[in-house]
PDB file of C-alpha atoms and ligand atoms in Angstrom:
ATOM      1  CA  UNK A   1    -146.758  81.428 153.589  1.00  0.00           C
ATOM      2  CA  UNK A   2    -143.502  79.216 153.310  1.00  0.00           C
ATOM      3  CA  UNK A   3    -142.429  78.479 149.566  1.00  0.00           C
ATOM      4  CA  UNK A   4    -139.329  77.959 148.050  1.00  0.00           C
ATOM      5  CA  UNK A   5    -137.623  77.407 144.337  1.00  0.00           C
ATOM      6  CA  UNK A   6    -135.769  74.284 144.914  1.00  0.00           C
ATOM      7  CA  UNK A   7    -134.150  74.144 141.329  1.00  0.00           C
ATOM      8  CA  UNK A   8    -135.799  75.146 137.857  1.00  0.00           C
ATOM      9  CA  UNK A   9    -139.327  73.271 137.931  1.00  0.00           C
ATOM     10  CA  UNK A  10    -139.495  72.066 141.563  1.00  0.00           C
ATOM     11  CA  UNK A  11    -140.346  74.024 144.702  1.00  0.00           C
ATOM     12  CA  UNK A  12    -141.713  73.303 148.226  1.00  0.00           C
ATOM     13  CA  UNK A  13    -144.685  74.823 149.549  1.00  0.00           C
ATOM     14  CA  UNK A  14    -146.829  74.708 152.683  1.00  0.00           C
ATOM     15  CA  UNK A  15    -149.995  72.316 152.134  1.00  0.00           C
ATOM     16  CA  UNK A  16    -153.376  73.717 151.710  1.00  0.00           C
ATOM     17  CA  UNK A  17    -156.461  72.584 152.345  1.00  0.00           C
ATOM     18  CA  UNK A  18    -157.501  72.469 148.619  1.00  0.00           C
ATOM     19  CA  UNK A  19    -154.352  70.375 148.124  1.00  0.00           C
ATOM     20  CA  UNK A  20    -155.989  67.347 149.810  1.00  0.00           C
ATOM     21  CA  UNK A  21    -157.960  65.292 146.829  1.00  0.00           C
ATOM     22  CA  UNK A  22    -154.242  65.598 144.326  1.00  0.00           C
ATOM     23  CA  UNK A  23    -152.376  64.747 147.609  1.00  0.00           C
ATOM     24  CA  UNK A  24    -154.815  61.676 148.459  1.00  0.00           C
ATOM     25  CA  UNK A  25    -154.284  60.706 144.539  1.00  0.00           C
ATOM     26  CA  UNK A  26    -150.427  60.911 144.717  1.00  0.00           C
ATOM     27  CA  UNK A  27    -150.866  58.432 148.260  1.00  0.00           C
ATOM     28  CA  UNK A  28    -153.205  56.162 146.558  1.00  0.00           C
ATOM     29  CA  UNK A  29    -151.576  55.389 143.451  1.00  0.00           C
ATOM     30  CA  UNK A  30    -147.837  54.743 145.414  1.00  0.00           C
ATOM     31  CA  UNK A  31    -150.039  53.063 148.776  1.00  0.00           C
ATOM     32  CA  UNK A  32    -147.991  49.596 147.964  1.00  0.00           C
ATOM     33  CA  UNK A  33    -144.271  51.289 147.965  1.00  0.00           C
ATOM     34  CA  UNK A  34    -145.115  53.881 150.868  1.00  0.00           C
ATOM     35  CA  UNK A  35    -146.641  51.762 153.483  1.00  0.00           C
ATOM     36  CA  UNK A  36    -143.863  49.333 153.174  1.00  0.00           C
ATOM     37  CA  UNK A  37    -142.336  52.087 155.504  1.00  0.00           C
ATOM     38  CA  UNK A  38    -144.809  55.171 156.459  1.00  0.00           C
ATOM     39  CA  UNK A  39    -146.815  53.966 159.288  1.00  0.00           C
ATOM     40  CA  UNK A  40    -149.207  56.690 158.160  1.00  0.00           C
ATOM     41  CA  UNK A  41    -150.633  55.486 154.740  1.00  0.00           C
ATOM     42  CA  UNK A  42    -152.982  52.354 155.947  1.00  0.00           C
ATOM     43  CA  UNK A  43    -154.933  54.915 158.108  1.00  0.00           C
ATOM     44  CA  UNK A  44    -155.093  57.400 154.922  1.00  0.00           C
ATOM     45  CA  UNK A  45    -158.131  56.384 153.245  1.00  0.00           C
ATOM     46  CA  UNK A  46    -159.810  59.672 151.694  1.00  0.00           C
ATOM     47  CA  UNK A  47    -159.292  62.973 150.798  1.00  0.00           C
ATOM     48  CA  UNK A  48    -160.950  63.812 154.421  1.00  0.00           C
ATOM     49  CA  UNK A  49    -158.145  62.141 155.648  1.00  0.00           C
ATOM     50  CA  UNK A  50    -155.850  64.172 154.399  1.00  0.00           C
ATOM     51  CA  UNK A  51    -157.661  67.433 154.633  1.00  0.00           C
ATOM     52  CA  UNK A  52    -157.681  66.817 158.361  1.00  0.00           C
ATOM     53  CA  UNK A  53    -153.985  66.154 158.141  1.00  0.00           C
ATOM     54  CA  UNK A  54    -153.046  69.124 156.017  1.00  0.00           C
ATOM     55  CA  UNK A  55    -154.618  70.831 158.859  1.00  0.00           C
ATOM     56  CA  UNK A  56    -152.419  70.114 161.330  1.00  0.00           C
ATOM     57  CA  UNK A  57    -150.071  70.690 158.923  1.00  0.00           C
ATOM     58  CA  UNK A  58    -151.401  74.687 158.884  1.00  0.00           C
ATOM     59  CA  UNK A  59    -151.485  74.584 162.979  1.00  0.00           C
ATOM     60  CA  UNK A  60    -148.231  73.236 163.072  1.00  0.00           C
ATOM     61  CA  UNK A  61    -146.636  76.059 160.941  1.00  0.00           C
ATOM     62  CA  UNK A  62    -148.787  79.174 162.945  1.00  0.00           C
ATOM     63  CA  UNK A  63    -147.453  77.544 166.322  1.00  0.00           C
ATOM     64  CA  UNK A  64    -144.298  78.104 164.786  1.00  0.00           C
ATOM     65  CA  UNK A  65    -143.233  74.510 165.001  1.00  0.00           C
ATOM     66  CA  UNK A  66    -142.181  74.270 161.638  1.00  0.00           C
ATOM     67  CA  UNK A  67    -143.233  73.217 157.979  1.00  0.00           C
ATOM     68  CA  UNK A  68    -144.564  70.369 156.426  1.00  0.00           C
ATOM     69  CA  UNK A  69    -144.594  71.313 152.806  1.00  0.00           C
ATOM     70  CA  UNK A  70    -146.113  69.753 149.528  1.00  0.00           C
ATOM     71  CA  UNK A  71    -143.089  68.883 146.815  1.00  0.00           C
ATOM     72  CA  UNK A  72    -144.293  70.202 143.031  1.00  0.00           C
ATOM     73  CA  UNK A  73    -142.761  69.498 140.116  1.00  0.00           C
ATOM     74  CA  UNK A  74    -143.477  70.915 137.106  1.00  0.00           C
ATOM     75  CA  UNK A  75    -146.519  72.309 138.544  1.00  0.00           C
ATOM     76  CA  UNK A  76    -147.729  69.137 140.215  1.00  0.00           C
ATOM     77  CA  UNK A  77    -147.836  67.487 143.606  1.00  0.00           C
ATOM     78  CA  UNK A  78    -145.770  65.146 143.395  1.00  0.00           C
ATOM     79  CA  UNK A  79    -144.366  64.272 147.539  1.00  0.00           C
ATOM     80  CA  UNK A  80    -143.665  66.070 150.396  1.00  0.00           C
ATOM     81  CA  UNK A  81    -140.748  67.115 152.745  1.00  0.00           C
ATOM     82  CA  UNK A  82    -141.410  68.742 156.073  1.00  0.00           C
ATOM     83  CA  UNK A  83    -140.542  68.881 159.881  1.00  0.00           C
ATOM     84  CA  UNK A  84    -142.277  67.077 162.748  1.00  0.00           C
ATOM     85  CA  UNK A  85    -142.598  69.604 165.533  1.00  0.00           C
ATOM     86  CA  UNK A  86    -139.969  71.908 166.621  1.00  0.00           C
ATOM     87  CA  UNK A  87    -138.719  71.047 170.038  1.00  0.00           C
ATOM     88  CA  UNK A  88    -137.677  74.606 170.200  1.00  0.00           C
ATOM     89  CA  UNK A  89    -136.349  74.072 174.160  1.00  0.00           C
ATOM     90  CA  UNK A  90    -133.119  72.175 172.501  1.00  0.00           C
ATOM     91  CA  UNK A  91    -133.610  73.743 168.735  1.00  0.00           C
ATOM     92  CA  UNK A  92    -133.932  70.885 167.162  1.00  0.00           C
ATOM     93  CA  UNK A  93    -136.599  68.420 165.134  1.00  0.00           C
ATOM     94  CA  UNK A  94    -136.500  65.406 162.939  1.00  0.00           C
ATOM     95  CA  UNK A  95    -137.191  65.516 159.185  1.00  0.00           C
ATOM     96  CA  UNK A  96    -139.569  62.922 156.963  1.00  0.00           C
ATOM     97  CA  UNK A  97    -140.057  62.711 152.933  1.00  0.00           C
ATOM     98  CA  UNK A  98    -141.232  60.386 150.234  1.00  0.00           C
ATOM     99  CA  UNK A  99    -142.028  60.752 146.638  1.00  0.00           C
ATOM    100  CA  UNK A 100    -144.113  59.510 143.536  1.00  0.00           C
ATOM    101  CA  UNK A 101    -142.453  56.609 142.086  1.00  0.00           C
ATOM    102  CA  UNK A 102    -142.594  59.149 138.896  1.00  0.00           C
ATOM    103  CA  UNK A 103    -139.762  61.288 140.332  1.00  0.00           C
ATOM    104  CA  UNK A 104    -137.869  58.491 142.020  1.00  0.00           C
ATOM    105  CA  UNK A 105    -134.341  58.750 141.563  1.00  0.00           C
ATOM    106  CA  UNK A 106    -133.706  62.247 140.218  1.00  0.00           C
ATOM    107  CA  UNK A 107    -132.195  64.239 143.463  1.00  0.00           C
ATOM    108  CA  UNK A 108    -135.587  65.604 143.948  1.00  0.00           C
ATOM    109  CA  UNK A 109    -136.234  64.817 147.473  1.00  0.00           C
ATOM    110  CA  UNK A 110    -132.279  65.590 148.372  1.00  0.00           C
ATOM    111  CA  UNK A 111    -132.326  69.148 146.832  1.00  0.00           C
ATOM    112  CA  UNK A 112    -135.842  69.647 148.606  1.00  0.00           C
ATOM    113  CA  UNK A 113    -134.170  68.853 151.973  1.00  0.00           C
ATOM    114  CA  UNK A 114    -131.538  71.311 151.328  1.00  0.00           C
ATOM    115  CA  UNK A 115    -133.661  73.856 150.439  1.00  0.00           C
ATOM    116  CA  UNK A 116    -135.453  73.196 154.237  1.00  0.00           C
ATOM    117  CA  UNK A 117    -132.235  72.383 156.212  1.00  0.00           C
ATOM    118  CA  UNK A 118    -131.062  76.105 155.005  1.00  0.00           C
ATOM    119  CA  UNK A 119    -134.320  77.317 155.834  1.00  0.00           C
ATOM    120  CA  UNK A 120    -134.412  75.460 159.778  1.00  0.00           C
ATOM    121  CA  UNK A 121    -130.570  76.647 160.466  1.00  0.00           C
ATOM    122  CA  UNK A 122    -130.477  79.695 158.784  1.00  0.00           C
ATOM    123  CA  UNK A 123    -133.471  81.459 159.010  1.00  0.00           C
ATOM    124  CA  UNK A 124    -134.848  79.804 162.201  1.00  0.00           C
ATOM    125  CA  UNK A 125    -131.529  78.924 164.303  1.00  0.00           C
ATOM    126  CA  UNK A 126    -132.094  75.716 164.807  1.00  0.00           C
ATOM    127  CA  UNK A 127    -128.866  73.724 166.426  1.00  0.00           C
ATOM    128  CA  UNK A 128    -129.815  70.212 165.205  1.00  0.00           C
ATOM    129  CA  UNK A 129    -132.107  68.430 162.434  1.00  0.00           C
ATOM    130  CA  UNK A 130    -132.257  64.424 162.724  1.00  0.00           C
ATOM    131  CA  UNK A 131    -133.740  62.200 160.119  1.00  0.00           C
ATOM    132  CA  UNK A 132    -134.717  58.320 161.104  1.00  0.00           C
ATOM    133  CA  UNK A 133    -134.922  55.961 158.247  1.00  0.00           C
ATOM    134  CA  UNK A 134    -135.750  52.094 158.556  1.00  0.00           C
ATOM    135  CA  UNK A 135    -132.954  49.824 158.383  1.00  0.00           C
ATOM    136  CA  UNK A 136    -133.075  48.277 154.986  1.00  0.00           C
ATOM    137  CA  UNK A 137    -134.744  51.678 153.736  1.00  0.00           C
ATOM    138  CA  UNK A 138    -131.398  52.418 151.584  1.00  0.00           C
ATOM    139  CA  UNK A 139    -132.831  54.894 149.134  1.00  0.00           C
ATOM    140  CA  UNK A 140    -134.200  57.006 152.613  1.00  0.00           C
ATOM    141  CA  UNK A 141    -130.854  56.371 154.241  1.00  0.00           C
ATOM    142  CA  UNK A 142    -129.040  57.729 151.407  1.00  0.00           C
ATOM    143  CA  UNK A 143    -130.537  61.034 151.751  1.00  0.00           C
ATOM    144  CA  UNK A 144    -128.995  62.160 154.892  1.00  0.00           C
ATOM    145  CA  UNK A 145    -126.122  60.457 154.118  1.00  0.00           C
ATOM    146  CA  UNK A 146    -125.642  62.892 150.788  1.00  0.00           C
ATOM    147  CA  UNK A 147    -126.821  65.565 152.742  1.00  0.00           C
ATOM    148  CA  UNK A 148    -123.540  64.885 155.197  1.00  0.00           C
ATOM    149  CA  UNK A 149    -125.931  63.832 158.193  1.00  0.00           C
ATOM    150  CA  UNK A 150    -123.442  61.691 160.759  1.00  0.00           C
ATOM    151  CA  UNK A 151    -125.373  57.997 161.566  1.00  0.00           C
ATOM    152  CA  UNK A 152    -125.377  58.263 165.112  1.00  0.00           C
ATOM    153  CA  UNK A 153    -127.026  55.187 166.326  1.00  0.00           C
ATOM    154  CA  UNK A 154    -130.011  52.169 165.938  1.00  0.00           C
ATOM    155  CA  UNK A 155    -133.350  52.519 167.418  1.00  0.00           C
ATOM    156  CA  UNK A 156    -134.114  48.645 167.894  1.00  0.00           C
ATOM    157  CA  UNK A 157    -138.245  48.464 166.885  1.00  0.00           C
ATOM    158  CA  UNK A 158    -139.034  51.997 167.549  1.00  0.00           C
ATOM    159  CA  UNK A 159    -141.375  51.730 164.808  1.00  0.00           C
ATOM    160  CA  UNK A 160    -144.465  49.570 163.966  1.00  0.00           C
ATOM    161  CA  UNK A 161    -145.728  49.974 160.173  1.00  0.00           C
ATOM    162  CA  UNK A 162    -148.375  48.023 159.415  1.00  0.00           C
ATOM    163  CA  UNK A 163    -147.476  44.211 160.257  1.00  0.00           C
ATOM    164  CA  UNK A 164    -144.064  44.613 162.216  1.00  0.00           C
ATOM    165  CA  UNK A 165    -141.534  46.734 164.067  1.00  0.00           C
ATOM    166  CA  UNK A 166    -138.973  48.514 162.304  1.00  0.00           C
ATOM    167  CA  UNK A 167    -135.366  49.654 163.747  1.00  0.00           C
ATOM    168  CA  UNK A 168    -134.608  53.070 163.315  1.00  0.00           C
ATOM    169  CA  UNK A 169    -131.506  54.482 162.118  1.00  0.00           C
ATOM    170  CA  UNK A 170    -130.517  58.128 163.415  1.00  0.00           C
ATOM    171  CA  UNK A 171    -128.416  60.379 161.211  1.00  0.00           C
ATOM    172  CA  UNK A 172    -128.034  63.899 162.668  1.00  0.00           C
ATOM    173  CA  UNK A 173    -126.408  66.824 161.222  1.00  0.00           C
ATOM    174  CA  UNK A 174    -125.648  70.143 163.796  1.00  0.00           C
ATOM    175  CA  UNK A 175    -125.441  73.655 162.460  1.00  0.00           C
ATOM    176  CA  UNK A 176    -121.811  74.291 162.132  1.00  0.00           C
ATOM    177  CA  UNK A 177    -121.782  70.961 160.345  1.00  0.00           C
ATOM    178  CA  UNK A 178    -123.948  72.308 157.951  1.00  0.00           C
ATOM    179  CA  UNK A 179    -122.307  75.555 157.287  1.00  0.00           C
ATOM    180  CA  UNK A 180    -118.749  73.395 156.924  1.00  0.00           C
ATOM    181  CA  UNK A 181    -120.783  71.292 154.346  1.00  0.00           C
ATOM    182  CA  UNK A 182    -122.319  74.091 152.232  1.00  0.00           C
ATOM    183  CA  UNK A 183    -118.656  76.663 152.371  1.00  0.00           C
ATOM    184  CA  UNK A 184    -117.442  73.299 150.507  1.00  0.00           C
ATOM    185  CA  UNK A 185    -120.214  72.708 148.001  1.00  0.00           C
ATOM    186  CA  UNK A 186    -118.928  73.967 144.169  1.00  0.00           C
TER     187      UNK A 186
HETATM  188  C1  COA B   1    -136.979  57.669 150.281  1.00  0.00           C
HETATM  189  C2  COA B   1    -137.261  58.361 148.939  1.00  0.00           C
HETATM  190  C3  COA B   1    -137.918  59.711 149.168  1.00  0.00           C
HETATM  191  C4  COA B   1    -135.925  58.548 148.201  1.00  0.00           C
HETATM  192  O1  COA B   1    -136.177  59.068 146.914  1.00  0.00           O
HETATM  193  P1  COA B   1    -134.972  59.224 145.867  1.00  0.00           P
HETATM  194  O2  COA B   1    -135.564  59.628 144.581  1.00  0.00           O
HETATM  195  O3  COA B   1    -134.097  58.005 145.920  1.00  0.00           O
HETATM  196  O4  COA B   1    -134.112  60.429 146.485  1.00  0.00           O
HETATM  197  P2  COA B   1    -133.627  61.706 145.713  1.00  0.00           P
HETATM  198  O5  COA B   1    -134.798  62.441 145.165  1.00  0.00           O
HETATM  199  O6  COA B   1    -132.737  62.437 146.604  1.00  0.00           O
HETATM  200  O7  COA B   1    -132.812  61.084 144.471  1.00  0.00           O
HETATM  201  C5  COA B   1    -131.556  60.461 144.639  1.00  0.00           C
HETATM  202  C6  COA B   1    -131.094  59.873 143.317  1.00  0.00           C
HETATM  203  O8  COA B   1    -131.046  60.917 142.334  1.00  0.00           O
HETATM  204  C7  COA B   1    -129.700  61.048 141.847  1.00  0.00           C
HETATM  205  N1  COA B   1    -129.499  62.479 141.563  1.00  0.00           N
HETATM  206  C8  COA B   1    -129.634  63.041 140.338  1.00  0.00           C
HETATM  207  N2  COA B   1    -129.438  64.363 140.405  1.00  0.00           N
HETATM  208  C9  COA B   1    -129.169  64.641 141.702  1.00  0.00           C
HETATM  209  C10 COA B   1    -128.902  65.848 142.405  1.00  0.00           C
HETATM  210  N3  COA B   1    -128.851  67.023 141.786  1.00  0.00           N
HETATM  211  N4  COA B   1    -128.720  65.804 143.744  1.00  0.00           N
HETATM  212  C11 COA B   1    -128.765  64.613 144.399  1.00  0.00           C
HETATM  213  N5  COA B   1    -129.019  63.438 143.780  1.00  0.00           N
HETATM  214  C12 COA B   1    -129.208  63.452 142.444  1.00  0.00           C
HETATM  215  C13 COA B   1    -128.839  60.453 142.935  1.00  0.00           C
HETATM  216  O9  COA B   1    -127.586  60.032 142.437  1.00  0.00           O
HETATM  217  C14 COA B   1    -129.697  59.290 143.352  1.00  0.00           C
HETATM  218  O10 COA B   1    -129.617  58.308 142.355  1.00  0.00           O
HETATM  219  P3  COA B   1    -129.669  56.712 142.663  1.00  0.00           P
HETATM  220  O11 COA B   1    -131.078  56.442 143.057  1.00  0.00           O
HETATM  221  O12 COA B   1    -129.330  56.108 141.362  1.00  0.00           O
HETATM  222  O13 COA B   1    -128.695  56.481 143.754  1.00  0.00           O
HETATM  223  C15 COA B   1    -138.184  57.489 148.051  1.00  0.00           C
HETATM  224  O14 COA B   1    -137.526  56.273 147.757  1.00  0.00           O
HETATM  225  C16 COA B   1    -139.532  57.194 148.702  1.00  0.00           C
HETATM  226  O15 COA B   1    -140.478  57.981 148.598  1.00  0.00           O
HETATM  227  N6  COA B   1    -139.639  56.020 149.377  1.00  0.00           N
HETATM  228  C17 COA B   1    -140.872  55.612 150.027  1.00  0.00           C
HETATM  229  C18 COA B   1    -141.193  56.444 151.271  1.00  0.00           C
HETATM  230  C19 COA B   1    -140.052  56.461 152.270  1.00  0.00           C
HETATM  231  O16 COA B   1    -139.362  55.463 152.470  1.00  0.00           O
HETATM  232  N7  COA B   1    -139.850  57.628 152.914  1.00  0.00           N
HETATM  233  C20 COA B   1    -138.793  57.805 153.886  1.00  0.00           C
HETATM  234  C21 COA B   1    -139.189  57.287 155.199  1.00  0.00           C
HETATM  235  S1  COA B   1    -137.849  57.462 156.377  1.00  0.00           S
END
């Protein structure tokens, strides 16, 4: 089962199926902030929903296409980081995250995405991890940008949430980039 300590009180762990009614809570009560960009949320109406999703979640990870993992802090759910399938012909696959309004501007979500880029380039070789953020999403676009992601380019509306199409920025960080990055961290 994937888990890992992130820092002292926050780890990432692979959903479960009896995750889904404190997962549908920690959707419901941020629904206005997260569908402003996750196309996902309007169709997430019940815990059923999300049970369903958690498992694809599980069939994801045991076809080996990676991890979509539940964020805890202090011993509650409190977001989620995780991979949308591995394209494993190239080695590469895109990363998504959001978090409770609760935990919002702490470093949680970019020390979680460390923990998983170390994870996808060390332990499963991948070459190349991309994240797309909406432009105007500044908070999302400063992850990657931390994280030493290059912006590589502008989807123009290669996303509809909700009510309208949303450009895409790409930020894409390789493997050797990655090692550079972390050889320089203190
Ligand atoms: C996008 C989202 C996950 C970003 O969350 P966030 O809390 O800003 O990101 P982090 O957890 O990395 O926190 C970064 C902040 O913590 C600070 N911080 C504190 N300790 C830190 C540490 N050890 N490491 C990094 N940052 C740290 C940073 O300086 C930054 O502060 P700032 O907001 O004042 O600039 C969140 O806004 C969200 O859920 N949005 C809605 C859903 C969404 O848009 N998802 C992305 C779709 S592409």
């Amino acid at each position: 089962m994937f888990r890992r300590t992130v820092a002292p009180g926050i780890e990432i762990k692979l959903f479960d199926t009896s995750e889904a009614k404190p997962l549908f809570a920690v959707v419901d009560r941020n629904r206005p902030r997260l569908r402003h960009w996750l196309p996902w949320v309007d169709q997430t109406r019940s815990p059923e929903d999300i049970r369903l999703f958690i498992l694809r979640c599980l069939d994801q990870y045991h076809a080996n296409l990676g991890p979509q993992t539940g964020v805890w802090v202090n011993g509650a759910l409190g977001g989620s980081v995780g991979c949308h399938p591995i394209d494993w012909s190239n080695r590469n696959c895109s990363i998504g995250y959001w978090i409770d309004s609760s935990h919002e501007g702490k470093g949680v979500i970019t020390r979680c995405c460390a923990v998983l880029l170390d994870y996808l380039f060390d332990e499963l070789g991948l070459h190349r991890v991309e994240i797309r953020c909406g432009t105007g999403n500044s908070r999302s676009c400063a992850i990657p940008e931390r994280l030493g992601f290059r912006r590589e380019g502008l989807a123009r509306g290669a996303e509809w949430v909700n009510d309208r199409w949303v450009d895409l920025i790409s930020w894409g960080l390789l493997e050797e980039e990655w090692r550079h990055s972390r050889q320089r961290r203190p």
